[in-house]
PDB file of C-alpha atoms in Angstrom:
ATOM      1  CA  UNK A 201     -13.701  10.067 -40.761  1.00 54.00           C
ATOM      2  CA  UNK A 202     -13.304   9.447 -37.085  1.00 54.00           C
ATOM      3  CA  UNK A 203     -11.089  12.639 -37.103  1.00 56.00           C
ATOM      4  CA  UNK A 204     -13.631  14.707 -38.284  1.00 55.00           C
ATOM      5  CA  UNK A 205     -16.232  13.225 -36.404  1.00 54.00           C
ATOM      6  CA  UNK A 206     -13.648  14.459 -33.003  1.00 51.00           C
ATOM      7  CA  UNK A 207     -13.594  17.722 -34.487  1.00 56.00           C
ATOM      8  CA  UNK A 208     -17.036  18.395 -34.972  1.00 53.00           C
ATOM      9  CA  UNK A 209     -17.571  17.052 -31.120  1.00 54.00           C
ATOM     10  CA  UNK A 210     -14.911  18.906 -29.896  1.00 55.00           C
ATOM     11  CA  UNK A 211     -16.305  22.309 -31.354  1.00 55.00           C
ATOM     12  CA  UNK A 212     -19.764  21.522 -30.019  1.00 51.00           C
ATOM     13  CA  UNK A 213     -18.264  21.350 -26.402  1.00 51.00           C
ATOM     14  CA  UNK A 214     -18.973  24.599 -24.370  1.00 47.00           C
ATOM     15  CA  UNK A 215     -17.456  24.767 -20.745  1.00 44.00           C
ATOM     16  CA  UNK A 216     -20.359  25.089 -17.777  1.00 46.00           C
ATOM     17  CA  UNK A 217     -19.556  25.744 -14.247  1.00 47.00           C
ATOM     18  CA  UNK A 218     -19.642  22.306 -12.427  1.00 48.00           C
ATOM     19  CA  UNK A 219     -16.870  21.337 -15.208  1.00 46.00           C
ATOM     20  CA  UNK A 220     -19.118  19.228 -17.144  1.00 44.00           C
ATOM     21  CA  UNK A 221     -19.375  19.683 -21.052  1.00 45.00           C
ATOM     22  CA  UNK A 222     -22.706  20.746 -23.085  1.00 43.00           C
ATOM     23  CA  UNK A 223     -23.498  19.483 -26.798  1.00 41.00           C
ATOM     24  CA  UNK A 224     -25.397  22.303 -27.978  1.00 42.00           C
ATOM     25  CA  UNK A 225     -25.166  20.924 -31.485  1.00 39.00           C
ATOM     26  CA  UNK A 226     -24.466  17.263 -32.408  1.00 39.00           C
ATOM     27  CA  UNK A 227     -25.378  17.013 -35.985  1.00 38.00           C
ATOM     28  CA  UNK A 228     -24.295  13.264 -36.864  1.00 34.00           C
ATOM     29  CA  UNK A 229     -22.883  10.216 -35.085  1.00 33.00           C
ATOM     30  CA  UNK A 230     -21.853   7.508 -37.214  1.00 32.00           C
ATOM     31  CA  UNK A 231     -24.203   9.327 -39.675  1.00 37.00           C
ATOM     32  CA  UNK A 232     -27.125   9.348 -37.210  1.00 37.00           C
ATOM     33  CA  UNK A 233     -28.424  12.594 -36.680  1.00 40.00           C
ATOM     34  CA  UNK A 234     -29.983  13.182 -33.035  1.00 41.00           C
ATOM     35  CA  UNK A 235     -30.918  16.042 -30.267  1.00 41.00           C
ATOM     36  CA  UNK A 236     -28.983  17.924 -28.599  1.00 39.00           C
ATOM     37  CA  UNK A 237     -27.743  16.233 -25.360  1.00 36.00           C
ATOM     38  CA  UNK A 238     -25.403  16.192 -22.121  1.00 38.00           C
ATOM     39  CA  UNK A 239     -21.812  14.648 -22.392  1.00 35.00           C
ATOM     40  CA  UNK A 240     -19.886  13.667 -19.784  1.00 35.00           C
ATOM     41  CA  UNK A 241     -16.748  14.366 -21.552  1.00 32.00           C
ATOM     42  CA  UNK A 242     -14.249  15.885 -18.898  1.00 34.00           C
ATOM     43  CA  UNK A 243     -11.339  14.478 -20.281  1.00 38.00           C
ATOM     44  CA  UNK A 244     -11.626  16.865 -23.360  1.00 37.00           C
ATOM     45  CA  UNK A 245      -8.907  19.323 -23.785  1.00 37.00           C
ATOM     46  CA  UNK A 246     -10.284  22.543 -21.767  1.00 38.00           C
ATOM     47  CA  UNK A 247      -8.662  25.325 -19.800  1.00 37.00           C
ATOM     48  CA  UNK A 248      -7.976  24.358 -16.695  1.00 42.00           C
ATOM     49  CA  UNK A 249      -8.560  20.475 -16.748  1.00 46.00           C
ATOM     50  CA  UNK A 250      -5.124  19.357 -17.363  1.00 49.00           C
ATOM     51  CA  UNK A 251      -1.467  20.153 -15.676  1.00 52.00           C
ATOM     52  CA  UNK A 252       0.326  20.274 -18.881  1.00 55.00           C
ATOM     53  CA  UNK A 253       1.923  23.011 -20.595  1.00 59.00           C
ATOM     54  CA  UNK A 254      -1.086  25.488 -21.522  1.00 56.00           C
ATOM     55  CA  UNK A 255      -3.147  24.762 -18.841  1.00 70.00           C
ATOM     56  CA  UNK A 256      -4.373  26.147 -15.695  1.00 82.00           C
ATOM     57  CA  UNK A 257      -3.436  24.884 -12.669  1.00 87.00           C
ATOM     58  CA  UNK A 258      -6.682  23.440 -10.272  1.00 89.00           C
ATOM     59  CA  UNK A 259      -6.905  23.684  -6.585  1.00 91.00           C
ATOM     60  CA  UNK A 260      -5.363  20.950  -4.663  1.00 92.00           C
ATOM     61  CA  UNK A 261      -7.489  18.927  -2.720  1.00 93.00           C
ATOM     62  CA  UNK A 262      -6.843  17.274   0.842  1.00 95.00           C
ATOM     63  CA  UNK A 263      -7.610  13.151   0.133  1.00 96.00           C
ATOM     64  CA  UNK A 264      -6.722  10.031   1.721  1.00 96.00           C
ATOM     65  CA  UNK A 265      -3.409   8.637   0.523  1.00 97.00           C
ATOM     66  CA  UNK A 266      -2.341   4.983   0.346  1.00 97.00           C
ATOM     67  CA  UNK A 267       0.972   3.767  -0.858  1.00 97.00           C
ATOM     68  CA  UNK A 268       1.915   0.279  -1.521  1.00 97.00           C
ATOM     69  CA  UNK A 269       4.426  -1.668  -2.103  1.00 95.00           C
ATOM     70  CA  UNK A 270       5.454  -5.353  -2.423  1.00 95.00           C
ATOM     71  CA  UNK A 271       8.140  -7.090  -0.751  1.00 94.00           C
ATOM     72  CA  UNK A 272      11.017  -8.336  -2.736  1.00 90.00           C
ATOM     73  CA  UNK A 273       9.380  -7.982  -6.243  1.00 92.00           C
ATOM     74  CA  UNK A 274      12.388  -7.322  -7.978  1.00 88.00           C
ATOM     75  CA  UNK A 275      14.385 -10.703  -6.732  1.00 90.00           C
ATOM     76  CA  UNK A 276      11.288 -12.230  -9.325  1.00 89.00           C
ATOM     77  CA  UNK A 277      11.617 -13.693 -12.874  1.00 90.00           C
ATOM     78  CA  UNK A 278       9.733 -11.786 -15.224  1.00 94.00           C
ATOM     79  CA  UNK A 279       6.750 -14.624 -15.243  1.00 93.00           C
ATOM     80  CA  UNK A 280       6.569 -14.336 -11.242  1.00 92.00           C
ATOM     81  CA  UNK A 281       6.237 -10.459 -11.712  1.00 93.00           C
ATOM     82  CA  UNK A 282       3.867 -10.245 -14.030  1.00 94.00           C
ATOM     83  CA  UNK A 283       1.291 -12.996 -12.243  1.00 94.00           C
ATOM     84  CA  UNK A 284       2.439 -11.052  -8.826  1.00 93.00           C
ATOM     85  CA  UNK A 285       0.872  -7.939 -10.623  1.00 94.00           C
ATOM     86  CA  UNK A 286      -2.088  -9.635 -11.647  1.00 94.00           C
ATOM     87  CA  UNK A 287      -2.928 -11.521  -8.255  1.00 95.00           C
ATOM     88  CA  UNK A 288      -1.896  -7.946  -6.437  1.00 95.00           C
ATOM     89  CA  UNK A 289      -4.609  -6.071  -7.990  1.00 93.00           C
ATOM     90  CA  UNK A 290      -6.997  -8.882  -8.017  1.00 95.00           C
ATOM     91  CA  UNK A 291      -6.676  -8.973  -4.202  1.00 96.00           C
ATOM     92  CA  UNK A 292      -6.853  -5.547  -3.832  1.00 96.00           C
ATOM     93  CA  UNK A 293     -10.108  -5.438  -5.632  1.00 95.00           C
ATOM     94  CA  UNK A 294     -12.048  -8.392  -4.057  1.00 96.00           C
ATOM     95  CA  UNK A 295     -10.489  -7.057  -0.697  1.00 97.00           C
ATOM     96  CA  UNK A 296     -12.697  -3.349  -1.542  1.00 96.00           C
ATOM     97  CA  UNK A 297     -15.529  -5.141  -3.096  1.00 95.00           C
ATOM     98  CA  UNK A 298     -16.190  -7.284   0.098  1.00 96.00           C
ATOM     99  CA  UNK A 299     -15.709  -4.304   2.151  1.00 95.00           C
ATOM    100  CA  UNK A 300     -18.331  -2.081  -0.271  1.00 93.00           C
ATOM    101  CA  UNK A 301     -15.677   0.235  -1.708  1.00 93.00           C
ATOM    102  CA  UNK A 302     -15.581   0.256  -4.997  1.00 89.00           C
ATOM    103  CA  UNK A 303     -11.872   0.550  -6.504  1.00 91.00           C
ATOM    104  CA  UNK A 304     -13.410   2.053  -9.549  1.00 89.00           C
ATOM    105  CA  UNK A 305     -13.305   5.938  -8.216  1.00 87.00           C
ATOM    106  CA  UNK A 306      -9.722   5.408  -6.769  1.00 92.00           C
ATOM    107  CA  UNK A 307      -7.073   7.641  -8.714  1.00 92.00           C
ATOM    108  CA  UNK A 308      -3.810   5.484  -8.811  1.00 91.00           C
ATOM    109  CA  UNK A 309      -0.147   6.106 -10.158  1.00 90.00           C
ATOM    110  CA  UNK A 310       0.640   2.700 -10.959  1.00 88.00           C
ATOM    111  CA  UNK A 311       4.219   1.205 -10.431  1.00 88.00           C
ATOM    112  CA  UNK A 312       5.372  -2.468 -11.014  1.00 81.00           C
ATOM    113  CA  UNK A 313       5.728  -3.663  -7.716  1.00 87.00           C
ATOM    114  CA  UNK A 314       2.484  -1.387  -6.127  1.00 91.00           C
ATOM    115  CA  UNK A 315       0.792   1.694  -6.407  1.00 94.00           C
ATOM    116  CA  UNK A 316      -0.028   5.150  -5.157  1.00 95.00           C
ATOM    117  CA  UNK A 317      -3.681   5.541  -4.677  1.00 95.00           C
ATOM    118  CA  UNK A 318      -5.603   8.627  -4.003  1.00 95.00           C
ATOM    119  CA  UNK A 319      -9.007   7.920  -2.727  1.00 95.00           C
ATOM    120  CA  UNK A 320     -12.253   9.714  -3.511  1.00 94.00           C
ATOM    121  CA  UNK A 321     -13.587  12.169  -0.518  1.00 93.00           C
ATOM    122  CA  UNK A 322     -16.798   9.919  -0.078  1.00 92.00           C
ATOM    123  CA  UNK A 323     -14.692   7.189   0.978  1.00 93.00           C
ATOM    124  CA  UNK A 324     -14.708   7.226   5.131  1.00 94.00           C
ATOM    125  CA  UNK A 325     -11.232   6.849   6.141  1.00 95.00           C
ATOM    126  CA  UNK A 326     -11.912   4.430   9.055  1.00 95.00           C
ATOM    127  CA  UNK A 327     -13.552   1.616   6.893  1.00 96.00           C
ATOM    128  CA  UNK A 328     -10.328   1.943   4.825  1.00 96.00           C
ATOM    129  CA  UNK A 329      -8.022   1.480   7.869  1.00 96.00           C
ATOM    130  CA  UNK A 330     -10.365  -0.599   9.856  1.00 96.00           C
ATOM    131  CA  UNK A 331     -11.880  -3.035   7.858  1.00 96.00           C
ATOM    132  CA  UNK A 332     -10.524  -2.820   4.353  1.00 97.00           C
ATOM    133  CA  UNK A 333      -6.509  -3.543   5.106  1.00 97.00           C
ATOM    134  CA  UNK A 334      -7.586  -6.219   7.574  1.00 97.00           C
ATOM    135  CA  UNK A 335      -9.396  -7.620   4.874  1.00 97.00           C
ATOM    136  CA  UNK A 336      -6.490  -7.423   2.539  1.00 97.00           C
ATOM    137  CA  UNK A 337      -4.536  -9.296   4.616  1.00 97.00           C
ATOM    138  CA  UNK A 338      -6.774 -12.347   5.524  1.00 96.00           C
ATOM    139  CA  UNK A 339      -6.532 -12.682   1.932  1.00 97.00           C
ATOM    140  CA  UNK A 340      -3.090 -12.319   1.773  1.00 97.00           C
ATOM    141  CA  UNK A 341      -2.253 -14.806   4.192  1.00 96.00           C
ATOM    142  CA  UNK A 342      -4.638 -17.451   2.183  1.00 96.00           C
ATOM    143  CA  UNK A 343      -2.866 -16.912  -0.753  1.00 96.00           C
ATOM    144  CA  UNK A 344       0.258 -16.828   0.515  1.00 95.00           C
ATOM    145  CA  UNK A 345      -0.083 -20.358   2.223  1.00 95.00           C
ATOM    146  CA  UNK A 346      -0.020 -22.503  -0.323  1.00 92.00           C
ATOM    147  CA  UNK A 347       3.153 -20.627  -2.351  1.00 92.00           C
ATOM    148  CA  UNK A 348       6.293 -20.945  -1.749  1.00 92.00           C
ATOM    149  CA  UNK A 349       8.523 -18.137  -0.335  1.00 91.00           C
ATOM    150  CA  UNK A 350       9.502 -16.197  -2.926  1.00 89.00           C
ATOM    151  CA  UNK A 351       6.148 -16.681  -4.576  1.00 92.00           C
ATOM    152  CA  UNK A 352       4.186 -14.871  -2.127  1.00 95.00           C
ATOM    153  CA  UNK A 353       2.720 -11.448  -2.058  1.00 96.00           C
ATOM    154  CA  UNK A 354       3.686  -9.452   1.001  1.00 97.00           C
ATOM    155  CA  UNK A 355       3.152  -5.766   1.697  1.00 97.00           C
ATOM    156  CA  UNK A 356       4.274  -2.648   3.070  1.00 97.00           C
ATOM    157  CA  UNK A 357       1.064  -0.071   2.859  1.00 98.00           C
ATOM    158  CA  UNK A 358       1.617   3.922   4.343  1.00 98.00           C
ATOM    159  CA  UNK A 359      -1.791   5.996   5.028  1.00 98.00           C
ATOM    160  CA  UNK A 360      -1.462   9.773   4.866  1.00 97.00           C
ATOM    161  CA  UNK A 361      -3.738  12.666   4.499  1.00 96.00           C
ATOM    162  CA  UNK A 362      -3.114  16.071   2.619  1.00 96.00           C
ATOM    163  CA  UNK A 363      -3.182  18.171  -0.085  1.00 96.00           C
ATOM    164  CA  UNK A 364      -2.405  17.081  -3.205  1.00 94.00           C
ATOM    165  CA  UNK A 365      -3.081  18.190  -7.034  1.00 93.00           C
ATOM    166  CA  UNK A 366      -5.001  15.814  -9.411  1.00 91.00           C
ATOM    167  CA  UNK A 367      -3.908  17.469 -12.561  1.00 90.00           C
ATOM    168  CA  UNK A 368      -0.620  16.877 -12.538  1.00 89.00           C
ATOM    169  CA  UNK A 369       1.939  16.613 -15.808  1.00 88.00           C
ATOM    170  CA  UNK A 370       3.235  13.622 -14.330  1.00 87.00           C
ATOM    171  CA  UNK A 371       1.942  12.088 -11.071  1.00 88.00           C
ATOM    172  CA  UNK A 372       0.447  13.894  -8.321  1.00 93.00           C
ATOM    173  CA  UNK A 373       2.430  16.621  -6.564  1.00 93.00           C
ATOM    174  CA  UNK A 374       2.222  17.724  -3.167  1.00 93.00           C
ATOM    175  CA  UNK A 375       4.299  17.537  -0.080  1.00 95.00           C
ATOM    176  CA  UNK A 376       1.279  14.426   1.091  1.00 95.00           C
ATOM    177  CA  UNK A 377       2.284  12.579  -1.724  1.00 95.00           C
ATOM    178  CA  UNK A 378       6.116  12.725  -0.788  1.00 95.00           C
ATOM    179  CA  UNK A 379       4.964  11.754   3.043  1.00 96.00           C
ATOM    180  CA  UNK A 380       3.057   8.861   2.258  1.00 97.00           C
ATOM    181  CA  UNK A 381       5.663   7.370  -0.241  1.00 95.00           C
ATOM    182  CA  UNK A 382       8.670   7.851   2.215  1.00 96.00           C
ATOM    183  CA  UNK A 383       6.521   6.515   5.188  1.00 97.00           C
ATOM    184  CA  UNK A 384       6.319   2.938   2.731  1.00 97.00           C
ATOM    185  CA  UNK A 385       9.896   3.109   2.023  1.00 95.00           C
ATOM    186  CA  UNK A 386      11.197   3.612   5.567  1.00 96.00           C
ATOM    187  CA  UNK A 387      13.826   0.943   6.740  1.00 95.00           C
ATOM    188  CA  UNK A 388      11.749   0.121  10.471  1.00 95.00           C
ATOM    189  CA  UNK A 389       8.545  -0.921   8.223  1.00 96.00           C
ATOM    190  CA  UNK A 390      11.056  -3.186   5.822  1.00 95.00           C
ATOM    191  CA  UNK A 391      12.423  -4.567   9.109  1.00 94.00           C
ATOM    192  CA  UNK A 392       9.100  -5.474  10.896  1.00 94.00           C
ATOM    193  CA  UNK A 393       7.175  -7.173   7.010  1.00 95.00           C
ATOM    194  CA  UNK A 394      10.873  -9.443   7.344  1.00 93.00           C
ATOM    195  CA  UNK A 395      10.602 -10.366  10.739  1.00 93.00           C
ATOM    196  CA  UNK A 396       6.905 -11.999  10.669  1.00 93.00           C
ATOM    197  CA  UNK A 397       7.472 -14.215   7.616  1.00 92.00           C
ATOM    198  CA  UNK A 398       3.536 -15.124   8.047  1.00 92.00           C
ATOM    199  CA  UNK A 399       2.076 -11.561   7.481  1.00 94.00           C
ATOM    200  CA  UNK A 400       0.723 -10.169   4.511  1.00 96.00           C
ATOM    201  CA  UNK A 401       0.431  -6.257   5.493  1.00 97.00           C
ATOM    202  CA  UNK A 402       3.012  -3.842   7.588  1.00 97.00           C
ATOM    203  CA  UNK A 403       1.052  -0.927   8.049  1.00 97.00           C
ATOM    204  CA  UNK A 404       2.859   2.436   9.042  1.00 97.00           C
ATOM    205  CA  UNK A 405       0.153   5.073   9.284  1.00 98.00           C
ATOM    206  CA  UNK A 406       1.126   9.253  10.032  1.00 97.00           C
ATOM    207  CA  UNK A 407       0.324  10.583  13.140  1.00 97.00           C
ATOM    208  CA  UNK A 408      -2.546  12.531  12.309  1.00 95.00           C
ATOM    209  CA  UNK A 409      -4.024   9.210  10.756  1.00 97.00           C
ATOM    210  CA  UNK A 410      -2.756   7.227  13.720  1.00 97.00           C
ATOM    211  CA  UNK A 411      -4.760   9.686  16.319  1.00 96.00           C
ATOM    212  CA  UNK A 412      -7.856  11.005  14.225  1.00 96.00           C
ATOM    213  CA  UNK A 413      -8.178   7.475  12.958  1.00 96.00           C
ATOM    214  CA  UNK A 414      -6.853   4.644  14.421  1.00 96.00           C
ATOM    215  CA  UNK A 415      -7.438   5.244  18.010  1.00 96.00           C
ATOM    216  CA  UNK A 416     -10.814   6.755  17.552  1.00 95.00           C
ATOM    217  CA  UNK A 417     -12.742   4.276  15.153  1.00 94.00           C
ATOM    218  CA  UNK A 418     -10.176   1.179  15.157  1.00 90.00           C
ATOM    219  CA  UNK A 419     -12.837  -1.223  14.271  1.00 92.00           C
ATOM    220  CA  UNK A 420     -10.754  -4.061  13.395  1.00 93.00           C
ATOM    221  CA  UNK A 421      -7.473  -2.794  14.239  1.00 91.00           C
ATOM    222  CA  UNK A 422      -6.227  -2.871  17.728  1.00 91.00           C
ATOM    223  CA  UNK A 423      -4.510   0.846  19.057  1.00 93.00           C
ATOM    224  CA  UNK A 424      -2.255  -1.181  21.195  1.00 92.00           C
ATOM    225  CA  UNK A 425      -0.383  -2.902  18.454  1.00 92.00           C
ATOM    226  CA  UNK A 426       1.104   0.122  16.744  1.00 95.00           C
ATOM    227  CA  UNK A 427       4.515   0.966  18.065  1.00 94.00           C
ATOM    228  CA  UNK A 428       5.743   4.705  17.508  1.00 95.00           C
ATOM    229  CA  UNK A 429       8.407   5.212  15.422  1.00 96.00           C
ATOM    230  CA  UNK A 430      11.007   7.470  13.437  1.00 96.00           C
ATOM    231  CA  UNK A 431      11.465   7.872   9.810  1.00 96.00           C
ATOM    232  CA  UNK A 432      14.136   9.199   8.597  1.00 94.00           C
ATOM    233  CA  UNK A 433      15.491   9.667   4.899  1.00 95.00           C
ATOM    234  CA  UNK A 434      18.733  11.752   5.731  1.00 94.00           C
ATOM    235  CA  UNK A 435      19.791  11.967   2.009  1.00 94.00           C
ATOM    236  CA  UNK A 436      17.018  13.484   1.285  1.00 93.00           C
ATOM    237  CA  UNK A 437      16.143  15.491   4.357  1.00 94.00           C
ATOM    238  CA  UNK A 438      13.292  13.755   5.869  1.00 95.00           C
ATOM    239  CA  UNK A 439      12.086  12.966   9.412  1.00 95.00           C
ATOM    240  CA  UNK A 440       8.536  12.205  10.468  1.00 95.00           C
ATOM    241  CA  UNK A 441       7.182  10.360  13.461  1.00 97.00           C
ATOM    242  CA  UNK A 442       4.633   8.092  12.338  1.00 97.00           C
ATOM    243  CA  UNK A 443       3.143   4.618  14.120  1.00 97.00           C
ATOM    244  CA  UNK A 444       3.937   0.824  12.649  1.00 96.00           C
ATOM    245  CA  UNK A 445       1.794  -2.300  12.854  1.00 95.00           C
ATOM    246  CA  UNK A 446       2.188  -5.639  11.243  1.00 96.00           C
ATOM    247  CA  UNK A 447      -1.638  -6.838  10.807  1.00 95.00           C
ATOM    248  CA  UNK A 448      -2.712  -9.815  12.506  1.00 90.00           C
ATOM    249  CA  UNK A 449       0.260 -10.644  14.867  1.00 86.00           C
ATOM    250  CA  UNK A 450      -0.937 -10.920  18.295  1.00 69.00           C
ATOM    251  CA  UNK A 451       2.677 -10.885  19.180  1.00 56.00           C
ATOM    252  CA  UNK A 452       5.094  -8.343  18.696  1.00 58.00           C
ATOM    253  CA  UNK A 453       8.752  -9.780  17.663  1.00 57.00           C
ATOM    254  CA  UNK A 454       9.647  -7.300  15.248  1.00 57.00           C
ATOM    255  CA  UNK A 455       9.266  -4.733  17.719  1.00 64.00           C
ATOM    256  CA  UNK A 456      13.317  -5.358  19.074  1.00 54.00           C
ATOM    257  CA  UNK A 457      14.469  -4.382  15.906  1.00 51.00           C
ATOM    258  CA  UNK A 458      12.473  -1.449  16.186  1.00 54.00           C
ATOM    259  CA  UNK A 459      11.956   1.240  19.316  1.00 45.00           C
ATOM    260  CA  UNK A 460      10.726   4.042  19.560  1.00 46.00           C
ATOM    261  CA  UNK A 461      13.134   6.914  17.656  1.00 45.00           C
ATOM    262  CA  UNK A 462      15.051   4.275  16.168  1.00 41.00           C
ATOM    263  CA  UNK A 463      15.600   6.852  13.266  1.00 40.00           C
ATOM    264  CA  UNK A 464      15.964   4.284  10.532  1.00 41.00           C
ATOM    265  CA  UNK A 465      18.955   2.965  12.187  1.00 40.00           C
ATOM    266  CA  UNK A 466      19.510  -0.777  12.058  1.00 38.00           C
ATOM    267  CA  UNK A 467      20.274  -2.433  15.171  1.00 39.00           C
ATOM    268  CA  UNK A 468      22.813  -5.470  15.857  1.00 37.00           C
ATOM    269  CA  UNK A 469      21.218  -8.448  17.091  1.00 37.00           C
ATOM    270  CA  UNK A 470      22.013  -9.809  20.376  1.00 36.00           C
ATOM    271  CA  UNK A 471      22.233 -13.273  21.236  1.00 37.00           C
ATOM    272  CA  UNK A 472      20.953 -14.672  24.006  1.00 36.00           C
ATOM    273  CA  UNK A 473      22.876 -15.110  27.134  1.00 37.00           C
ATOM    274  CA  UNK A 474      26.124 -13.754  25.800  1.00 38.00           C
ATOM    275  CA  UNK A 475      26.204 -10.353  27.514  1.00 37.00           C
ATOM    276  CA  UNK A 476      26.604 -10.642  31.230  1.00 38.00           C
ATOM    277  CA  UNK A 477      25.408  -8.574  33.578  1.00 39.00           C
ATOM    278  CA  UNK A 478      27.222  -5.111  31.942  1.00 39.00           C
ATOM    279  CA  UNK A 479      25.957  -5.843  28.785  1.00 39.00           C
ATOM    280  CA  UNK A 480      23.538  -3.408  26.899  1.00 41.00           C
ATOM    281  CA  UNK A 481      20.166  -4.589  26.760  1.00 38.00           C
ATOM    282  CA  UNK A 482      18.691  -2.472  24.193  1.00 39.00           C
ATOM    283  CA  UNK A 483      20.539  -4.090  21.285  1.00 42.00           C
ATOM    284  CA  UNK A 484      18.190  -6.695  21.441  1.00 44.00           C
ATOM    285  CA  UNK A 485      15.588  -5.600  22.952  1.00 48.00           C
ATOM    286  CA  UNK A 486      13.484  -7.148  25.361  1.00 50.00           C
ATOM    287  CA  UNK A 487      14.388  -6.889  28.947  1.00 46.00           C
ATOM    288  CA  UNK A 488      17.635  -8.575  30.771  1.00 47.00           C
ATOM    289  CA  UNK A 489      18.815  -8.547  33.964  1.00 43.00           C
ATOM    290  CA  UNK A 490      22.208 -10.817  34.246  1.00 45.00           C
ATOM    291  CA  UNK A 491      21.604 -14.184  32.246  1.00 45.00           C
ATOM    292  CA  UNK A 492      17.629 -14.134  31.762  1.00 42.00           C
ATOM    293  CA  UNK A 493      16.467 -12.056  28.569  1.00 47.00           C
ATOM    294  CA  UNK A 494      12.503 -12.037  27.927  1.00 46.00           C
ATOM    295  CA  UNK A 495      11.359 -10.758  24.448  1.00 49.00           C
ATOM    296  CA  UNK A 496       7.803 -10.406  25.692  1.00 46.00           C
ATOM    297  CA  UNK A 497       5.617  -7.986  27.035  1.00 44.00           C
ATOM    298  CA  UNK A 498       7.168  -8.353  30.497  1.00 44.00           C
ATOM    299  CA  UNK A 499      10.263 -10.076  32.284  1.00 41.00           C
ATOM    300  CA  UNK A 500       9.596 -11.949  35.117  1.00 42.00           C
ATOM    301  CA  UNK A 501      12.063 -15.299  36.070  1.00 43.00           C
ATOM    302  CA  UNK A 502      13.635 -17.123  38.746  1.00 42.00           C
ATOM    303  CA  UNK A 503      16.420 -15.175  40.081  1.00 43.00           C
ATOM    304  CA  UNK A 504      15.220 -12.034  38.402  1.00 41.00           C
ATOM    305  CA  UNK A 505      16.122  -8.773  39.525  1.00 41.00           C
ATOM    306  CA  UNK A 506      13.500  -6.411  37.655  1.00 42.00           C
ATOM    307  CA  UNK A 507      10.299  -6.835  36.679  1.00 40.00           C
ATOM    308  CA  UNK A 508       8.901  -4.578  34.573  1.00 41.00           C
ATOM    309  CA  UNK A 509       7.088  -4.130  30.626  1.00 40.00           C
ATOM    310  CA  UNK A 510       7.530  -2.030  27.402  1.00 42.00           C
ATOM    311  CA  UNK A 511       5.338   0.400  25.923  1.00 46.00           C
ATOM    312  CA  UNK A 512       4.965   1.768  23.086  1.00 44.00           C
ATOM    313  CA  UNK A 513       6.778   5.175  24.172  1.00 46.00           C
ATOM    314  CA  UNK A 514       9.423   4.105  26.280  1.00 43.00           C
ATOM    315  CA  UNK A 515      12.804   1.892  26.039  1.00 44.00           C
ATOM    316  CA  UNK A 516      13.267  -0.025  29.573  1.00 41.00           C
ATOM    317  CA  UNK A 517      17.437  -0.667  30.044  1.00 44.00           C
ATOM    318  CA  UNK A 518      17.288  -2.384  33.825  1.00 44.00           C
ATOM    319  CA  UNK A 519      20.330  -1.483  35.960  1.00 44.00           C
ATOM    320  CA  UNK A 520      22.906  -3.885  35.906  1.00 44.00           C
ATOM    321  CA  UNK A 521      24.445  -5.435  39.296  1.00 45.00           C
ATOM    322  CA  UNK A 522      27.733  -4.603  40.280  1.00 42.00           C
TER     323      UNK A 522
END
């Protein structure tokens, strides 16, 4: 019965220029006759609709891409993973609703520990970065406050834009998708989130997004909190500059291990006061002279010879006293 009805509906479909299907004649539906009507059945198999074998490829579209990944998801047990997935989607939905961004229109590719989202064209990029992500961070902090560390949800989030095929047979083809995924998985982003145990989100954005959105339409995001980094996945031939920020962190303890041009290399921590005057201060970050080391923005202290500051794009290495 159902098969026969579907065959009749499919045979009645005709493709219009705007991509909608029109049923010129639909004589019966569960035995009830009715007039011809226009139906939104874009998912009917039609030439050009899907990127599967036998169908024509559609043109790519320029979209905003958001890649999200949960920290330490694989270390959870089965029940904890199940609960984390449920709460992850609920928190995303609630944060989006709060800032007037329904998740219904998002095109997503799901993974157990996160998702890749292709946002609708009409969603303002500034609202995504300047309002949605800060709201999500607040909800994550509130959610995590009453939970043990192993049950908390902390996210790495990457934002990029570019051309993407929405009709891929097994995902979303496009270099923009590759880039946003590599940014989200970058070692500097992992280290930054690990260095801030109370944070909910470590955000990394491509250079285009930082220039066009973060610096021009910051809303609740402060551009000066971002650090320029170099993301390198040598085994994949990937190297890109990007900008990193841990949302809601007024101090920047993560900067010690994430310096400009760090090239995704781990840094060796250096203890306080154990380098002497000839030591290299760059390994531990901050500014050091003699036995004085300061991790904050400025180095000022009794007996200090160097006074300076660390900006977003520079490493300061005071000269040793010989």
